[in-house]
Amino acid sequence: MSRDMQLAIKSAIPIFIGYIPAAVAFGILSRGSGISFLECFCFSAIVFAGASQFIALNLVLTGMGPGGIILTTLLVNFRHFLMSASLSTRITKIARRYHFLLAFGITDEVFSVLSFKRGELSKGFILFLELSAYSAWVSGTVAGYILGSFLPEALISSMGIALYALLLAILLPEMKKSTRSLVLAISAGLLNTALIKLDLLPDGWTIIVCILIIATVGSFFLTGEESKDMEVAHG
Amino acid sequence: MDNLIPMILGMAAVTYIPRLIPFLMLTGKEIPGRVDAFLKCIPVAAIGALIIPGVFNATPELPLAGIAGITFTLIIGLWRGGIILPVLGAVLITYLVILF
């Protein structure tokens, strides 16, 4: 097995583990909301964006029309535009036709793992990671819809921490290495908290505004020397 | 309830297109240094905002449980690194706190 493949499996396991519980929760909630199995399956299989699926489910229950829900989804998921932009500088060697497939799987967690993977990003690595995330998300959704009521409630709610733990575990080595990363990450979190408290922006946009502001500020502190360091880290 | 499939297709389109456009427009282009620095700062900024403040309400019926779990992730992650143990340990600790 190639070194790249070993690394891909090692990176995929935590995403798989983190996605299953969140997906199971989505399946359970879907069933509870009275939507059909096919609809629940389609949410996970063709939208494939966790938070926005939960929000959409909520909005369906409040009686919002499809137009409003689609617009909300656009706003909530637009942060992936920035994430894809950040990754785009590292996939230059991958043939264009694969970009259409790879773009589908850019979720928060896949993006986070890819961002801090050292060296080159091969299409095999990205695809394997995305496929693991996708299969966990879809199979977890199906399992939740079918079996959900059998799982103990305490276990399901405790799984809510898994994705946060995953993101933090990915971020920690980077924050240990660089004070600038530490300061930027915490500033982004504080700014996001303040923006949510102010309640001026629609769902999902606080994160986008945070990314725009904090990454802009960060780019001014990224001196030539550090930029080269990051170049190495980012391949 | 109405058939939701057309709405789900719309959601899929507005999710996929923003994920795709940067790949098609930016890949292989000459990126100015300042923009490149901005793009490189996105991961840290994004993950910071994704974690805080959401993590403090990850287990809404008992926020303390989730906080206990993520504290475990923080300690083990700083001390030993890795991902699988910090993630599974967080779930286990959170579960135990909810149970007792």
mmCIF file of C-alpha atoms in Angstrom, chain A residues 24-179:
data_model
loop_
_atom_site.group_PDB
_atom_site.id
_atom_site.type_symbol
_atom_site.label_atom_id
_atom_site.label_comp_id
_atom_site.label_asym_id
_atom_site.label_seq_id
_atom_site.Cartn_x
_atom_site.Cartn_y
_atom_site.Cartn_z
ATOM 1 C CA VAL A 24 -27.980 8.871 12.531
ATOM 2 C CA ALA A 25 -29.373 11.899 14.352
ATOM 3 C CA PHE A 26 -30.502 13.342 11.018
ATOM 4 C CA GLY A 27 -32.229 10.071 10.095
ATOM 5 C CA ILE A 28 -34.051 9.945 13.425
ATOM 6 C CA LEU A 29 -35.167 13.561 13.190
ATOM 7 C CA SER A 30 -36.324 13.076 9.596
ATOM 8 C CA ARG A 31 -38.545 10.200 10.575
ATOM 9 C CA GLY A 32 -39.847 12.158 13.536
ATOM 10 C CA SER A 33 -40.692 15.064 11.229
ATOM 11 C CA GLY A 34 -42.831 12.805 9.091
ATOM 12 C CA ILE A 35 -40.884 13.060 5.838
ATOM 13 C CA SER A 36 -40.638 9.944 3.674
ATOM 14 C CA PHE A 37 -37.675 7.599 3.599
ATOM 15 C CA LEU A 38 -36.897 8.615 0.010
ATOM 16 C CA GLU A 39 -36.892 12.307 0.918
ATOM 17 C CA CYS A 40 -34.654 11.681 3.907
ATOM 18 C CA PHE A 41 -32.294 9.621 1.757
ATOM 19 C CA CYS A 42 -32.180 12.297 -0.966
ATOM 20 C CA PHE A 43 -31.309 14.984 1.577
ATOM 21 C CA SER A 44 -28.152 13.137 2.571
ATOM 22 C CA ALA A 45 -27.355 11.549 -0.794
ATOM 23 C CA ILE A 46 -27.626 14.590 -3.056
ATOM 24 C CA VAL A 47 -27.334 17.662 -0.804
ATOM 25 C CA PHE A 48 -24.615 16.176 1.450
ATOM 26 C CA ALA A 49 -24.249 19.166 3.785
ATOM 27 C CA GLY A 50 -24.978 18.424 7.424
ATOM 28 C CA ALA A 51 -25.980 21.647 9.112
ATOM 29 C CA SER A 52 -28.128 22.843 6.219
ATOM 30 C CA GLN A 53 -30.082 19.573 6.226
ATOM 31 C CA PHE A 54 -31.008 19.980 9.882
ATOM 32 C CA ILE A 55 -32.001 23.599 9.270
ATOM 33 C CA ALA A 56 -34.093 22.666 6.223
ATOM 34 C CA LEU A 57 -35.905 20.000 8.224
ATOM 35 C CA ASN A 58 -36.726 22.581 10.862
ATOM 36 C CA LEU A 59 -37.953 25.071 8.298
ATOM 37 C CA VAL A 60 -40.163 22.469 6.607
ATOM 38 C CA LEU A 61 -41.830 21.919 9.987
ATOM 39 C CA THR A 62 -42.385 25.652 10.482
ATOM 40 C CA GLY A 63 -44.135 25.697 7.107
ATOM 41 C CA MET A 64 -41.636 27.778 5.150
ATOM 42 C CA GLY A 65 -41.980 27.396 1.360
ATOM 43 C CA PRO A 66 -39.368 25.705 -0.856
ATOM 44 C CA GLY A 67 -38.034 29.036 -2.188
ATOM 45 C CA GLY A 68 -37.168 30.305 1.268
ATOM 46 C CA ILE A 69 -35.599 27.008 2.251
ATOM 47 C CA ILE A 70 -33.451 26.866 -0.896
ATOM 48 C CA LEU A 71 -32.293 30.456 -0.321
ATOM 49 C CA THR A 72 -31.441 29.656 3.300
ATOM 50 C CA THR A 73 -29.500 26.605 2.120
ATOM 51 C CA LEU A 74 -27.516 28.765 -0.289
ATOM 52 C CA LEU A 75 -26.615 31.167 2.523
ATOM 53 C CA VAL A 76 -25.792 28.430 5.025
ATOM 54 C CA ASN A 77 -23.597 26.486 2.612
ATOM 55 C CA PHE A 78 -21.890 29.410 0.919
ATOM 56 C CA ARG A 79 -18.897 29.103 3.246
ATOM 57 C CA HIS A 80 -17.876 26.121 1.105
ATOM 58 C CA PHE A 81 -17.204 28.608 -1.690
ATOM 59 C CA LEU A 82 -14.379 30.045 0.411
ATOM 60 C CA MET A 83 -13.170 26.580 1.373
ATOM 61 C CA SER A 84 -13.034 25.446 -2.260
ATOM 62 C CA ALA A 85 -11.224 28.665 -3.143
ATOM 63 C CA SER A 86 -8.641 27.910 -0.465
ATOM 64 C CA LEU A 87 -8.149 24.365 -1.774
ATOM 65 C CA SER A 88 -8.074 25.383 -5.441
ATOM 66 C CA THR A 89 -4.425 26.444 -5.291
ATOM 67 C CA ARG A 90 -3.443 22.900 -4.329
ATOM 68 C CA ILE A 91 -5.234 20.843 -6.946
ATOM 69 C CA THR A 92 -3.574 22.292 -10.022
ATOM 70 C CA LYS A 93 -2.148 18.930 -11.083
ATOM 71 C CA ILE A 94 -5.517 17.199 -11.099
ATOM 72 C CA ALA A 95 -7.282 17.027 -14.482
ATOM 73 C CA ARG A 96 -10.240 19.361 -14.851
ATOM 74 C CA ARG A 97 -12.827 16.626 -15.369
ATOM 75 C CA TYR A 98 -12.212 15.348 -11.838
ATOM 76 C CA HIS A 99 -12.904 18.772 -10.354
ATOM 77 C CA PHE A 100 -16.628 18.256 -10.955
ATOM 78 C CA LEU A 101 -16.597 15.125 -8.833
ATOM 79 C CA LEU A 102 -14.198 16.358 -6.152
ATOM 80 C CA ALA A 103 -16.175 19.583 -5.604
ATOM 81 C CA PHE A 104 -19.254 17.634 -4.527
ATOM 82 C CA GLY A 105 -17.528 16.299 -1.425
ATOM 83 C CA ILE A 106 -16.102 19.514 0.022
ATOM 84 C CA THR A 107 -17.652 19.514 3.488
ATOM 85 C CA ASP A 108 -16.324 21.338 6.567
ATOM 86 C CA GLU A 109 -14.549 18.260 7.885
ATOM 87 C CA VAL A 110 -13.142 17.052 4.554
ATOM 88 C CA PHE A 111 -11.881 20.579 3.902
ATOM 89 C CA SER A 112 -10.278 20.736 7.358
ATOM 90 C CA VAL A 113 -8.383 17.481 6.896
ATOM 91 C CA LEU A 114 -7.279 18.414 3.372
ATOM 92 C CA SER A 115 -6.115 21.858 4.503
ATOM 93 C CA PHE A 116 -3.671 20.496 7.024
ATOM 94 C CA LYS A 117 -2.466 17.521 5.030
ATOM 95 C CA ARG A 118 1.192 17.993 4.248
ATOM 96 C CA GLY A 119 2.585 17.549 0.789
ATOM 97 C CA GLU A 120 0.682 17.104 -2.416
ATOM 98 C CA LEU A 121 -3.064 16.545 -2.604
ATOM 99 C CA SER A 122 -3.627 13.703 -5.055
ATOM 100 C CA LYS A 123 -7.045 13.008 -6.535
ATOM 101 C CA GLY A 124 -6.921 9.517 -5.002
ATOM 102 C CA PHE A 125 -6.414 10.963 -1.542
ATOM 103 C CA ILE A 126 -9.205 13.524 -1.884
ATOM 104 C CA LEU A 127 -11.598 11.037 -3.432
ATOM 105 C CA PHE A 128 -10.986 8.396 -0.782
ATOM 106 C CA LEU A 129 -11.568 10.898 1.988
ATOM 107 C CA GLU A 130 -14.742 12.209 0.363
ATOM 108 C CA LEU A 131 -16.070 8.753 -0.347
ATOM 109 C CA SER A 132 -15.534 7.710 3.276
ATOM 110 C CA ALA A 133 -17.326 10.818 4.502
ATOM 111 C CA TYR A 134 -20.134 10.307 1.998
ATOM 112 C CA SER A 135 -20.689 6.639 2.759
ATOM 113 C CA ALA A 136 -20.737 7.374 6.498
ATOM 114 C CA TRP A 137 -23.206 10.205 6.007
ATOM 115 C CA VAL A 138 -25.593 8.278 3.758
ATOM 116 C CA SER A 139 -25.462 4.960 5.609
ATOM 117 C CA GLY A 140 -25.795 6.727 8.974
ATOM 118 C CA THR A 141 -28.864 8.578 7.694
ATOM 119 C CA VAL A 142 -30.477 5.358 6.498
ATOM 120 C CA ALA A 143 -29.659 3.562 9.748
ATOM 121 C CA GLY A 144 -31.053 6.438 11.779
ATOM 122 C CA TYR A 145 -34.303 6.501 9.821
ATOM 123 C CA ILE A 146 -34.813 2.755 10.093
ATOM 124 C CA LEU A 147 -33.355 1.878 13.493
ATOM 125 C CA GLY A 148 -33.219 5.203 15.271
ATOM 126 C CA SER A 149 -35.846 4.558 17.857
ATOM 127 C CA PHE A 150 -33.836 1.629 19.222
ATOM 128 C CA LEU A 151 -30.783 3.670 20.183
ATOM 129 C CA PRO A 152 -30.525 5.003 23.748
ATOM 130 C CA GLU A 153 -31.173 8.728 23.808
ATOM 131 C CA ALA A 154 -28.139 9.520 25.980
ATOM 132 C CA LEU A 155 -25.838 7.898 23.418
ATOM 133 C CA ILE A 156 -27.337 9.840 20.514
ATOM 134 C CA SER A 157 -27.110 13.193 22.227
ATOM 135 C CA SER A 158 -23.549 12.529 23.410
ATOM 136 C CA MET A 159 -22.572 11.963 19.785
ATOM 137 C CA GLY A 160 -23.321 15.611 19.120
ATOM 138 C CA ILE A 161 -19.815 16.372 20.341
ATOM 139 C CA ALA A 162 -18.064 14.155 17.761
ATOM 140 C CA LEU A 163 -17.779 16.652 14.896
ATOM 141 C CA TYR A 164 -16.540 19.443 17.173
ATOM 142 C CA ALA A 165 -13.956 17.079 18.648
ATOM 143 C CA LEU A 166 -12.894 16.144 15.124
ATOM 144 C CA LEU A 167 -12.437 19.770 14.050
ATOM 145 C CA LEU A 168 -10.556 20.625 17.236
ATOM 146 C CA ALA A 169 -8.277 17.586 16.905
ATOM 147 C CA ILE A 170 -7.424 18.651 13.346
ATOM 148 C CA LEU A 171 -6.736 22.226 14.389
ATOM 149 C CA LEU A 172 -4.675 21.599 17.545
ATOM 150 C CA PRO A 173 -1.354 20.595 15.947
ATOM 151 C CA GLU A 174 -1.506 23.717 13.774
ATOM 152 C CA MET A 175 -2.212 25.974 16.775
ATOM 153 C CA LYS A 176 0.616 24.366 18.739
ATOM 154 C CA LYS A 177 3.018 25.071 15.898
ATOM 155 C CA SER A 178 2.050 28.651 15.184
ATOM 156 C CA THR A 179 0.968 31.387 17.575
#
